[in-house]
mmCIF file of C-alpha atoms in Angstrom:
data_model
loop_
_atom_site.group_PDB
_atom_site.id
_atom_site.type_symbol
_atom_site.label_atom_id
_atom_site.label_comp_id
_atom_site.label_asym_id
_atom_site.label_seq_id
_atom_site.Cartn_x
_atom_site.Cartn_y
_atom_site.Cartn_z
ATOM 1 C CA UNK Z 854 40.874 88.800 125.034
ATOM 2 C CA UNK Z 855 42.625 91.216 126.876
ATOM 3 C CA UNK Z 856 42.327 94.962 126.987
ATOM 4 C CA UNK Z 857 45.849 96.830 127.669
ATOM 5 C CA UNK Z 858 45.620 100.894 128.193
ATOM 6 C CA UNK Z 859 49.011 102.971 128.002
ATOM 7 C CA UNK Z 860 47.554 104.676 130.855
ATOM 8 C CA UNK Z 861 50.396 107.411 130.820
ATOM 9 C CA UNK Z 862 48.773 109.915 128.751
ATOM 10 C CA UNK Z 863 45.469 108.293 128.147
ATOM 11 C CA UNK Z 864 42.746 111.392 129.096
ATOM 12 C CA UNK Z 865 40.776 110.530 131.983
ATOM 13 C CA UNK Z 866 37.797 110.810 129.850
ATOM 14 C CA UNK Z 867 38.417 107.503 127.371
ATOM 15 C CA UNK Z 868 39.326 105.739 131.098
ATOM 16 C CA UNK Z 869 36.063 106.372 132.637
ATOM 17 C CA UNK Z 870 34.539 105.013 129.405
ATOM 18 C CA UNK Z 871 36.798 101.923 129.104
ATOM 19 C CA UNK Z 872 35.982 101.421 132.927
ATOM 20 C CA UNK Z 873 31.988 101.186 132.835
ATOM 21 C CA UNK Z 874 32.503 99.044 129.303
ATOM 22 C CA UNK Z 875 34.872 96.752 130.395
ATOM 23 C CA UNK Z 876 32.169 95.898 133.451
ATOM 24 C CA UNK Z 877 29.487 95.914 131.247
ATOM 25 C CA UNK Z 878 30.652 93.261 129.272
ATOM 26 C CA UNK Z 879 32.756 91.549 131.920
ATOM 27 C CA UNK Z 880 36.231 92.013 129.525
ATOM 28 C CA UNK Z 881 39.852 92.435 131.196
ATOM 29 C CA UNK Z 882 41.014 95.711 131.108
ATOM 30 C CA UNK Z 883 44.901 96.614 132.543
ATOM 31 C CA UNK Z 884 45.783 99.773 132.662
ATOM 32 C CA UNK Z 885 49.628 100.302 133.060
ATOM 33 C CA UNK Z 886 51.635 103.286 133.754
ATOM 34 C CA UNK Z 887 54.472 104.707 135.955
ATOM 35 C CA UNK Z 888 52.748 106.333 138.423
ATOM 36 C CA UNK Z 889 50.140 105.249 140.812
ATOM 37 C CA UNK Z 890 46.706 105.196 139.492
ATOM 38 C CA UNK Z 891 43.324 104.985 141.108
ATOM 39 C CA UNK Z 892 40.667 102.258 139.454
ATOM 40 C CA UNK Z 893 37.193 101.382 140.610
ATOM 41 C CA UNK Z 894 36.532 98.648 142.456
ATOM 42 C CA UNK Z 895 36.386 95.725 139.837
ATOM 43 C CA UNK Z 896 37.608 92.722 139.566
ATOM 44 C CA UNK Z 897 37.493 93.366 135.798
ATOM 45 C CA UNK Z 898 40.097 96.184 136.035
ATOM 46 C CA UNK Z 899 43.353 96.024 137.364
ATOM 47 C CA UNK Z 900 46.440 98.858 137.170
ATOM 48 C CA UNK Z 901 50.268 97.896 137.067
ATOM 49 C CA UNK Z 902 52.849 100.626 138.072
ATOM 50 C CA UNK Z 903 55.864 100.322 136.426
ATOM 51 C CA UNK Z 904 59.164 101.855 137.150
ATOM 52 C CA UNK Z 905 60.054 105.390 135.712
ATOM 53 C CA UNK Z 906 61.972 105.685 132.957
ATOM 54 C CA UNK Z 907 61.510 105.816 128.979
ATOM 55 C CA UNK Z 908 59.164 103.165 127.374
ATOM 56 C CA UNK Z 909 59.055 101.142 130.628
ATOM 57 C CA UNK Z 910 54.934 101.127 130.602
ATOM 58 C CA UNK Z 911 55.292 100.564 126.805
ATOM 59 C CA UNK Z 912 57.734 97.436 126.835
ATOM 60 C CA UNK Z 913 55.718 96.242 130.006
ATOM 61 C CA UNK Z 914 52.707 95.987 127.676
ATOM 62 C CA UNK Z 915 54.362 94.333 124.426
ATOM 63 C CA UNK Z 916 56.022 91.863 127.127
ATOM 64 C CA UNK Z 917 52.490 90.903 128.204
ATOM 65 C CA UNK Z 918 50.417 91.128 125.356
ATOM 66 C CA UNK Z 919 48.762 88.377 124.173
ATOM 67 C CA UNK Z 920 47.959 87.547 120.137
ATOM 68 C CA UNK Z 921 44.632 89.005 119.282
ATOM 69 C CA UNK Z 922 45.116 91.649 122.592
ATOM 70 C CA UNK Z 923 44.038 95.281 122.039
ATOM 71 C CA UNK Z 924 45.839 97.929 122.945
ATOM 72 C CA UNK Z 925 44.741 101.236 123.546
ATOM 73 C CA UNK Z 926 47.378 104.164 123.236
ATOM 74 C CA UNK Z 927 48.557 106.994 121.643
ATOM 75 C CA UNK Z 928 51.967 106.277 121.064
ATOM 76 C CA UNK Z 929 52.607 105.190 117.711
ATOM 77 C CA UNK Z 930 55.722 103.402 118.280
ATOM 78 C CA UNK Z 931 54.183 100.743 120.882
ATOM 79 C CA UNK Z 932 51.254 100.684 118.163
ATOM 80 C CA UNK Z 933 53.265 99.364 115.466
ATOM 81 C CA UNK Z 934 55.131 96.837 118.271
ATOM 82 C CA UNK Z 935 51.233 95.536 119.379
ATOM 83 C CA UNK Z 936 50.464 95.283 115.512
ATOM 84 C CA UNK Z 937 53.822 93.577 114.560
ATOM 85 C CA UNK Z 938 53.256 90.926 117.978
ATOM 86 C CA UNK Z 939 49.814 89.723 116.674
ATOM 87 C CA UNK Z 940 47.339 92.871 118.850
ATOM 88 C CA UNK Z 941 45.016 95.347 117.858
ATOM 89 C CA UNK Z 942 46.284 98.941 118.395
ATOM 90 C CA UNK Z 943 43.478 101.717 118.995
ATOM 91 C CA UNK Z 944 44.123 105.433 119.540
ATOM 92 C CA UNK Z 945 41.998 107.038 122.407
ATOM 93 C CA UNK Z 946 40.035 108.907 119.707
ATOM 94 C CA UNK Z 947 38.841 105.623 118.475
ATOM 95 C CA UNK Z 948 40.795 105.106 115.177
ATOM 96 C CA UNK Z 949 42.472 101.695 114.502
ATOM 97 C CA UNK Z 950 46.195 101.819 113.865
ATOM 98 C CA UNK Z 951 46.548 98.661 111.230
ATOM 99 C CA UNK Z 952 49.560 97.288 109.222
ATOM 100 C CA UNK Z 953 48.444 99.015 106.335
ATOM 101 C CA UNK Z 954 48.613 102.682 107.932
ATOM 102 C CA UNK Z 955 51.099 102.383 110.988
ATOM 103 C CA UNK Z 956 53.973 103.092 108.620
ATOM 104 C CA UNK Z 957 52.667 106.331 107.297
ATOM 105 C CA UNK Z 958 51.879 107.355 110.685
ATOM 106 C CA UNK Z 959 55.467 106.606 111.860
ATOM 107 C CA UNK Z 960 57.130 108.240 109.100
ATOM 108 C CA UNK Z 961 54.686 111.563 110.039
ATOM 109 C CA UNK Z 962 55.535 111.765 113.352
ATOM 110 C CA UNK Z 963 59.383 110.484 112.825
ATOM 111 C CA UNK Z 964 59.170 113.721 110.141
ATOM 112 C CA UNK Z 965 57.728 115.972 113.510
ATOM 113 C CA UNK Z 966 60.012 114.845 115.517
ATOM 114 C CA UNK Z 967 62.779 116.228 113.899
ATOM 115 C CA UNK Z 968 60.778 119.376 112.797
ATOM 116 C CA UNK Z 969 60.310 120.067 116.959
ATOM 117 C CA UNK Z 970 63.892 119.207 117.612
ATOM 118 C CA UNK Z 971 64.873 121.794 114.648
ATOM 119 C CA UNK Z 972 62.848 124.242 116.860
ATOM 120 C CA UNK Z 973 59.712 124.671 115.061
ATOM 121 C CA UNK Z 974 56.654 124.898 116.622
ATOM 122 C CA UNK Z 975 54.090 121.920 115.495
ATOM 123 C CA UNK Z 976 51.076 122.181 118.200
ATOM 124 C CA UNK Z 977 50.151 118.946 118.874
ATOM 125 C CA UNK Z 978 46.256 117.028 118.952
ATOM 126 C CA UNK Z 979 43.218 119.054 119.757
ATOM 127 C CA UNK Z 980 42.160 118.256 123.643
ATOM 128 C CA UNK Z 981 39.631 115.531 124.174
ATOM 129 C CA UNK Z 982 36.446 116.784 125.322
ATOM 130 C CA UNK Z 983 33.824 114.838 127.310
ATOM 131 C CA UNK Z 984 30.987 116.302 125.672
ATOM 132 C CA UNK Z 985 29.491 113.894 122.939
ATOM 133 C CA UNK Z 986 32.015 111.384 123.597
ATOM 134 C CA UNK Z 987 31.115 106.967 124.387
ATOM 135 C CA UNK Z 988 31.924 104.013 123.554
ATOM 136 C CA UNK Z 989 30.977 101.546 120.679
ATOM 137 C CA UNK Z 990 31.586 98.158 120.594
ATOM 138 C CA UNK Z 991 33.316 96.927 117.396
ATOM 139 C CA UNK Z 992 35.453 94.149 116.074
ATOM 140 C CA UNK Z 993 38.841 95.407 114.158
ATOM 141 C CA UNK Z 994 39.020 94.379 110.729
ATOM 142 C CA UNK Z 995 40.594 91.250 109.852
ATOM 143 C CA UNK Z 996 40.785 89.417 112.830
ATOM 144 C CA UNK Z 997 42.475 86.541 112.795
ATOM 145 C CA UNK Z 998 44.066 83.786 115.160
ATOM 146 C CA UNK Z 999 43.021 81.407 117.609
ATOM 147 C CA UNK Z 1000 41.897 83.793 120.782
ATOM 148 C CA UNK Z 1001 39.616 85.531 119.029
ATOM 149 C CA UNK Z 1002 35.757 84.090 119.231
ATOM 150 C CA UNK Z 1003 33.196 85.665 117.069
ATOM 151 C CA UNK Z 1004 31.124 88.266 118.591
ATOM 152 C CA UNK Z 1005 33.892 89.242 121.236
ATOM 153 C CA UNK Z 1006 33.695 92.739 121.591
ATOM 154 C CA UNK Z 1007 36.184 95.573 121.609
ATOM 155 C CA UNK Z 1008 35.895 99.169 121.999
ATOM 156 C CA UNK Z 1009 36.094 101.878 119.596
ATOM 157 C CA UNK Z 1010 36.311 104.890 121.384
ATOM 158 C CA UNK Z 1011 33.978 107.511 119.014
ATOM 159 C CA UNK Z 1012 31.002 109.856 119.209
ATOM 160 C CA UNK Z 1013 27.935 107.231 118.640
ATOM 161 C CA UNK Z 1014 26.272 105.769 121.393
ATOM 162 C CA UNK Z 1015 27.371 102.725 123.421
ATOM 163 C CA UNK Z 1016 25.740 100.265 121.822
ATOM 164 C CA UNK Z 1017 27.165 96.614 120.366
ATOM 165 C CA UNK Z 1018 28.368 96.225 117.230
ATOM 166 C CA UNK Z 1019 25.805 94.143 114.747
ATOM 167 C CA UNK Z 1020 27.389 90.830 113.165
#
């Protein structure tokens, strides 16, 4: 299994995390984006700069990704193009995107879209803060296909402790 972050706009905080888990566990972790960014030392993690431009760091990641992959971003689009390919699709606040809630959450922020470009003022997500914030270990539900072993960890980015998921 492969771990892909859409590094872009993924806070600095959930990287950190996914760093120290992904060599804790010894689990491949890419981080992709168009600009230059700085990893530790691992030869767990790697980082891929892509060129700018719209949805390059997104299309590099669907071209890549593997069935059974996660994915960790916040853009709901590339979500439902990880879930549709076969991947697992996690937001940096730690909540699974699955097939049977990525079309409400498309049609939402299709819906906001058009509210911002009609000039109205939406806000956006509360800022991530450090403070209380790890990593679990979980499996997504329903996993299926042939990369997947049993008891092959993932992480769900949440407020609990690190700790690995029972089962």
């Amino acid at each position: 299994m492969q771990i892909w972050v859409d590094a872009d706009a993924c806070p600095r905080v959930i990287k950190d995390i996914l760093f120290r888990a992904a060599e804790r566990l010894h689990v491949s972790l890419t981080l992709v984006a168009n600009r230059l960014l700085h990893t530790p030392p691992s030869r767990y993690i790697k980082a891929i700069q892509v060129d700018d431009g719209l949805n390059v760091a997104d299309n590099q990641i669907v071209q890549e990704l593997q069935h059974g992959d996660l994915v960790i971003t916040a853009d709901i689009p590339l979500a439902a193009e990880v879930i549709e390919k076969g991947g697992h699709a996690l937001d940096p606040r730690g909540e699974f995107y699955t097939k049977s809630n990525i079309g409400e959450r498309l049609a939402v922020r299709n819906f906001m879209d058009e509210l911002r470009s009609g000039g109205v003022d939406t806000g956006g997500p509360s800022s991530l803060r450090y403070r209380g914030t790890s990593c679990q270990v979980a499996r997504p539900p329903r996993l299926s296909g042939s990369r997947w072993r049993a008891g092959t960890p993932i992480f769900v980015v949440s407020r609990q402790q690190f700790t690995k998921y029972p089962g």
